[in-house]
Amino acid sequence: MIDRREFLKNTGLVTLGTIGLTKSVSALIQEETADTAKTNLDEELIPVVISTWKHGIPANEAAWKVLAVNGKALDAVEQGVRVPEADPNVQSVGYGGLPDRDGYVTLDACIMDEKGNCGSVACIQNIKHPISVARLVMEKTPHIMLVGDGALKFALANGFKKENLLTKEAKEKWLKWKKESNYNPKKSNEHDTIGMLAIDKACNISGACTTSGLAWKYHGRVGDSPIIGAGMYIDNEVGGAAATGKGEAVIKIAGSFLIVELMRNGKSPQEACELAIERIIKNQSDYKDFQVGFIALDKKGRYGAYSINNGFQFALYRNKQNQLLDSKSFL
Ligand code: SD4
């Protein structure tokens, strides 16, 4: 059987469909070459991992180790976000996270895979890796979300160790805050959640999100990060999104779900992130007082990022390059 390129070379001209348009061989071969180049370009966009803030750089490194050996995106995002969870110098995630107003470090996390499975823990204490507990909730229970003491009990029953997560440095900051500040969640900039999205070589996408939440929050307060569709959302037909910043603002617009639905309806990841931020700006008049940032990834490996205020950064790893990039912002 003669292939398309051969056929075109042999005939010199080809009739397109029933409407009788003709194109020269060279034009068609050029188009075909462009198509091939585009496909190759798209292939190079995958595997990919994107995550929020500069602690995304070492987190991406860990995720990439999984992706590079044909590992699953789900394992990549879990391994990735465990890095800042364990780092006492990252004061917004896991161990070393800043406490609530009463001095307790309470953690929120969620994870979602390419099949739409998801798991989450909220307001869990004394467990260094809430993301791995969230994964076990997903894999071992008929539920999606466990909170507080129930989440802790589940973690301990599954072999996790109880640990003190309040470091000396975090405690000192809290004591200083208690002396000097009035609680104002709007003005608090002590937040740097890690949200991570990855596509593996099999072209499946997964996501993870983990945080100690807003510093000095009310005890028991839960943000967007463990809420599927707010802090993070994945749909393997479309792509994924994750959020950072003031959780209350993100929950109000179901931010990550909104971005994925916008991409489903044809928006690019960048356009979708910008529209989600515009939604916050339209409906929340105090938007200048707080930060929200989104990252998004579509199934082709194209990414987007956008925030209300400037200063939001994200880390992108693909083609053997792990880069810290500045997000565009509304203000
Ligand atoms: C929250 N979204 O608990 C989290 C906090 C945070 O970057 O992002 N920070 O509201």
Coordinates of C-alpha atoms and ligand atoms in Angstrom, one line a residue:
M1 CA 0.0 0.0 0.0
I2 CA 1.3 3.4 -0.9
D3 CA 1.7 5.9 2.0
R4 CA 0.3 9.5 2.0
R5 CA 3.7 11.2 1.3
E6 CA 4.5 8.8 -1.6
F7 CA 1.0 9.4 -3.0
L8 CA 1.4 13.1 -2.9
K9 CA 4.9 13.0 -4.5
N10 CA 3.5 10.8 -7.3
T11 CA 0.4 12.8 -8.1
G12 CA 1.7 16.3 -7.7
L13 CA -1.7 17.6 -6.9
V14 CA -4.4 16.3 -4.6
T15 CA -8.2 17.0 -4.5
L16 CA -9.4 17.7 -1.0
G17 CA -12.7 16.1 -0.1
T18 CA -15.8 16.6 -2.2
I19 CA -15.5 20.3 -2.5
G20 CA -12.8 20.1 -5.1
L21 CA -10.1 22.3 -3.5
T22 CA -6.7 21.6 -4.7
K23 CA -3.3 22.2 -3.0
S24 CA 0.2 21.8 -4.3
V25 CA 2.2 18.8 -3.1
S26 CA 4.8 21.1 -1.5
A27 CA 2.1 22.9 0.5
L28 CA 0.7 19.7 1.8
I29 CA 4.1 18.3 2.6
Q30 CA 4.9 21.5 4.5
E31 CA 1.7 21.1 6.5
E32 CA 2.5 17.5 7.2
T33 CA 6.0 18.4 8.4
A34 CA 4.6 21.2 10.6
D35 CA 2.1 18.7 12.1
T36 CA 4.9 16.2 12.9
A37 CA 7.0 19.0 14.5
K38 CA 3.9 20.0 16.5
T39 CA 3.4 16.4 17.7
N40 CA 7.1 16.1 18.7
L41 CA 6.9 19.4 20.5
D42 CA 3.8 18.2 22.4
E43 CA 5.6 15.0 23.3
E44 CA 8.5 16.9 24.7
L45 CA 6.1 18.8 27.0
I46 CA 5.5 15.5 28.8
P47 CA 6.5 14.3 31.4
V48 CA 6.2 17.5 33.3
V49 CA 5.8 18.6 36.9
I50 CA 4.7 22.0 38.1
S51 CA 4.4 23.2 41.7
T52 CA 3.9 26.4 43.7
W53 CA 6.6 28.6 45.2
K54 CA 10.3 28.2 45.4
H55 CA 10.1 25.1 47.6
G56 CA 8.6 23.6 44.4
I57 CA 12.2 23.3 43.1
P58 CA 13.4 20.6 45.5
A59 CA 9.9 19.1 45.5
N60 CA 10.0 18.9 41.7
E61 CA 13.4 17.2 41.9
A62 CA 11.9 14.4 44.0
A63 CA 8.9 14.1 41.7
W64 CA 11.1 14.0 38.6
K65 CA 13.0 11.0 40.0
V66 CA 9.8 9.1 39.9
L67 CA 8.7 10.4 36.4
A68 CA 12.1 9.8 34.9
V69 CA 11.9 6.0 35.5
N70 CA 8.4 5.7 34.1
G71 CA 6.9 6.0 37.5
K72 CA 3.3 7.1 38.0
A73 CA 2.3 10.7 38.4
L74 CA 0.5 9.8 41.6
D75 CA 3.7 8.6 43.2
A76 CA 5.6 11.6 41.8
V77 CA 3.3 14.1 43.4
E78 CA 3.3 12.3 46.7
Q79 CA 7.1 12.0 46.8
G80 CA 7.4 15.6 45.6
V81 CA 5.4 17.3 48.3
R82 CA 6.9 15.2 51.0
V83 CA 10.1 17.2 50.6
P84 CA 8.7 20.5 51.9
E85 CA 6.5 18.6 54.4
A86 CA 9.7 17.3 56.0
D87 CA 11.7 20.6 55.7
P88 CA 11.7 22.6 59.0
N89 CA 12.8 25.7 57.1
V90 CA 9.5 25.7 55.1
Q91 CA 7.3 27.4 57.6
S92 CA 4.0 26.9 55.7
V93 CA 4.0 23.2 55.1
G94 CA 4.3 20.2 57.5
Y95 CA 7.1 20.0 60.0
G96 CA 8.2 23.5 60.9
G97 CA 4.8 25.0 59.8
L98 CA 3.6 28.1 61.7
P99 CA 0.9 27.3 64.3
D100 CA -2.6 28.5 64.7
R101 CA -3.4 31.3 67.2
D102 CA -3.4 28.8 70.1
G103 CA 0.0 27.4 69.2
Y104 CA -1.1 24.2 67.5
V105 CA 0.4 23.1 64.1
T106 CA -2.6 21.8 62.2
L107 CA -2.2 20.4 58.7
D108 CA -4.4 20.1 55.6
A109 CA -3.6 18.0 52.5
C110 CA -5.3 16.3 49.5
I111 CA -4.3 14.1 46.6
M112 CA -6.1 13.0 43.4
D113 CA -5.2 10.5 40.7
E114 CA -6.0 10.1 37.0
K115 CA -9.0 7.9 37.7
G116 CA -10.7 10.6 39.8
N117 CA -9.9 8.9 43.1
C118 CA -9.1 11.3 45.8
G119 CA -8.3 11.5 49.5
S120 CA -7.8 14.2 52.0
V121 CA -7.1 15.1 55.6
A122 CA -7.9 18.3 57.4
C123 CA -6.7 19.8 60.7
I124 CA -4.5 16.8 61.5
Q125 CA -1.9 17.3 64.1
N126 CA 1.5 15.7 64.9
I127 CA 1.9 13.8 61.6
K128 CA 4.7 15.0 59.5
H129 CA 3.4 13.7 56.2
P130 CA -0.3 14.4 55.9
I131 CA -0.1 13.9 52.1
S132 CA 0.6 10.2 52.7
V133 CA -2.3 9.9 55.1
A134 CA -4.5 11.5 52.5
R135 CA -3.3 8.9 50.0
L136 CA -4.2 6.1 52.4
V137 CA -7.6 7.6 53.0
M138 CA -8.1 7.4 49.3
E139 CA -6.8 3.9 49.0
K140 CA -7.9 2.2 52.2
T141 CA -11.2 3.7 53.1
P142 CA -14.6 4.2 51.4
H143 CA -14.3 7.9 52.3
I144 CA -12.6 11.0 50.9
M145 CA -11.9 13.2 53.9
L146 CA -10.9 12.6 57.5
V147 CA -10.4 15.4 59.9
G148 CA -8.8 16.2 63.3
D149 CA -8.6 13.4 65.8
G150 CA -10.2 10.9 63.5
A151 CA -7.5 11.6 60.9
L152 CA -4.8 11.2 63.5
K153 CA -6.3 8.0 64.8
F154 CA -6.4 6.6 61.3
A155 CA -2.8 7.7 60.6
L156 CA -1.6 6.0 63.9
A157 CA -3.5 2.8 63.1
N158 CA -1.7 2.7 59.8
G159 CA 1.8 3.0 61.1
F160 CA 2.5 6.8 61.1
K161 CA 4.4 8.1 64.1
K162 CA 3.2 10.9 66.4
E163 CA 5.8 13.8 66.2
N164 CA 6.1 17.3 67.6
L165 CA 5.9 19.6 64.5
L166 CA 6.3 22.9 66.3
T167 CA 9.9 23.9 65.8
K168 CA 11.8 26.3 68.1
E169 CA 11.8 28.9 65.3
A170 CA 8.0 28.6 64.6
K171 CA 7.3 28.8 68.3
E172 CA 9.3 31.9 68.7
K173 CA 7.5 33.6 65.8
W174 CA 4.2 32.6 67.3
L175 CA 5.1 34.0 70.7
K176 CA 6.3 37.3 69.0
W177 CA 3.0 37.5 67.1
K178 CA 1.0 36.9 70.2
K179 CA 2.7 39.9 71.8
E180 CA 2.5 42.3 68.9
S181 CA -0.3 41.5 66.5
N182 CA -4.0 41.5 66.4
Y183 CA -5.4 38.6 64.4
N184 CA -6.3 39.7 60.9
P185 CA -6.5 36.8 58.4
K186 CA -6.9 39.2 55.5
K187 CA -3.6 40.8 56.2
S188 CA -1.7 37.6 57.0
N189 CA 0.9 36.8 54.3
E190 CA 2.3 33.9 56.2
H191 CA 1.3 31.3 53.6
D192 CA 3.0 29.3 51.0
T193 CA 1.2 26.1 50.4
I194 CA 2.7 23.6 48.0
G195 CA 0.4 22.5 45.2
M196 CA 1.8 20.1 42.6
L197 CA 0.6 18.7 39.3
A198 CA 2.4 16.1 37.3
I199 CA 1.9 14.2 34.0
D200 CA 3.8 10.9 33.6
K201 CA 5.1 9.2 30.5
A202 CA 1.8 7.3 30.2
C203 CA 0.2 10.7 29.9
N204 CA -1.7 10.4 33.1
I205 CA -2.1 13.4 35.4
S206 CA -2.2 13.5 39.2
G207 CA -2.1 16.3 41.8
A208 CA -1.3 16.9 45.5
C209 CA -1.6 19.9 47.8
T210 CA -0.4 20.2 51.4
T211 CA -0.1 23.0 53.9
S212 CA 0.0 24.2 57.5
G213 CA -2.6 26.7 56.4
L214 CA -2.8 30.4 57.3
A215 CA -0.5 31.2 60.2
W216 CA -2.3 32.4 63.4
K217 CA -5.7 31.0 62.1
Y218 CA -8.5 30.1 64.5
H219 CA -8.0 26.7 65.9
G220 CA -10.0 24.2 63.8
R221 CA -10.0 26.4 60.8
V222 CA -9.7 24.5 57.5
G223 CA -8.6 26.2 54.3
D224 CA -8.9 25.3 50.6
S225 CA -6.0 23.0 50.4
P226 CA -7.7 19.7 51.5
I227 CA -10.9 20.5 49.7
I228 CA -11.1 18.7 46.4
G229 CA -12.0 21.2 43.7
A230 CA -10.8 24.2 45.8
G231 CA -7.2 23.7 46.6
M232 CA -6.6 21.2 43.8
Y233 CA -8.5 19.3 41.1
I234 CA -7.6 16.7 38.5
D235 CA -9.5 15.5 35.5
N236 CA -7.6 13.1 33.3
E237 CA -9.5 14.1 30.2
V238 CA -8.6 17.8 30.6
G239 CA -5.8 18.5 33.1
G240 CA -5.4 19.9 36.6
A241 CA -5.1 23.0 38.8
A242 CA -3.9 23.9 42.3
A243 CA -4.2 26.9 44.5
T244 CA -2.2 28.9 47.0
G245 CA -3.0 31.9 49.1
K246 CA -6.1 32.8 51.1
G247 CA -8.1 29.6 51.2
E248 CA -11.4 31.3 52.0
A249 CA -11.2 33.2 48.7
V250 CA -10.4 30.1 46.8
I251 CA -13.2 28.0 48.3
K252 CA -15.8 30.7 47.4
I253 CA -15.1 30.2 43.7
A254 CA -14.3 26.4 43.8
G255 CA -11.1 27.7 42.2
S256 CA -9.3 24.5 41.0
F257 CA -12.5 23.0 39.7
L258 CA -13.4 26.2 37.9
I259 CA -10.0 26.2 36.1
V260 CA -10.3 22.6 35.0
E261 CA -13.9 23.3 33.7
L262 CA -12.7 26.4 31.8
M263 CA -9.9 24.3 30.2
R264 CA -12.5 21.7 29.3
N265 CA -14.4 24.4 27.5
G266 CA -11.4 25.4 25.4
K267 CA -9.5 27.9 27.5
S268 CA -5.7 27.5 27.7
P269 CA -4.3 26.9 31.2
Q270 CA -3.1 30.5 31.3
E271 CA -6.5 31.9 30.3
A272 CA -8.2 29.6 32.8
C273 CA -6.0 30.8 35.7
E274 CA -6.6 34.4 34.7
L275 CA -10.4 34.0 34.5
A276 CA -10.4 32.3 38.0
I277 CA -8.5 35.3 39.5
E278 CA -10.8 37.7 37.7
R279 CA -13.8 35.9 39.3
I280 CA -12.3 36.5 42.7
I281 CA -11.6 40.1 41.9
K282 CA -15.2 40.6 40.6
N283 CA -16.8 39.2 43.7
Q284 CA -14.5 39.9 46.6
S285 CA -14.0 43.7 46.9
D286 CA -11.1 43.3 49.4
Y287 CA -9.0 41.4 46.9
K288 CA -6.1 43.9 47.2
D289 CA -5.5 42.8 50.8
F290 CA -4.7 39.2 50.1
Q291 CA -2.9 36.9 47.8
V292 CA -4.2 34.0 45.7
G293 CA -2.2 32.2 43.1
F294 CA -3.2 29.4 40.7
I295 CA -1.2 26.9 38.6
A296 CA -2.7 24.8 35.9
L297 CA -1.6 22.1 33.5
D298 CA -3.5 20.7 30.6
K299 CA -3.2 17.2 29.2
K300 CA -0.9 18.4 26.4
G301 CA 1.6 19.5 29.1
R302 CA 0.8 23.2 28.6
Y303 CA 0.9 25.2 31.8
G304 CA -0.5 28.4 33.2
A305 CA 0.0 30.5 36.4
Y306 CA -1.6 33.7 37.6
S307 CA -2.1 35.5 40.9
I308 CA -3.8 38.6 42.3
N309 CA -0.6 40.3 43.7
N310 CA 2.8 40.1 42.2
G311 CA 5.5 37.9 43.9
F312 CA 3.9 34.6 43.2
Q313 CA 6.5 32.1 41.8
F314 CA 6.2 28.5 40.6
A315 CA 8.6 25.7 39.7
L316 CA 8.4 23.9 36.3
Y317 CA 10.4 20.8 35.6
R318 CA 10.5 19.3 32.1
N319 CA 13.1 18.5 29.4
K320 CA 15.7 17.9 32.2
Q321 CA 15.3 21.5 33.4
N322 CA 13.9 22.6 36.7
Q323 CA 13.1 26.3 36.6
L324 CA 11.7 28.8 39.1
L325 CA 9.4 31.2 37.2
D326 CA 7.6 34.4 38.1
S327 CA 3.9 34.3 37.6
K328 CA 2.0 37.1 35.9
S329 CA -0.3 38.9 38.3
F330 CA -3.4 41.1 38.2
L331 CA -1.8 43.9 40.3
Ligands
SD4_1 C1 -4.9 28.0 53.3 N1 -4.3 28.1 50.9 O1 -4.9 27.3 54.3 C2 -3.9 27.8 52.3 C3 -2.7 28.6 52.7 C4 -1.7 28.9 51.7 O2 0.0 29.5 50.4 O3 -1.6 28.8 50.7 N2 -0.9 29.2 51.3 O4 -5.8 28.9 53.1

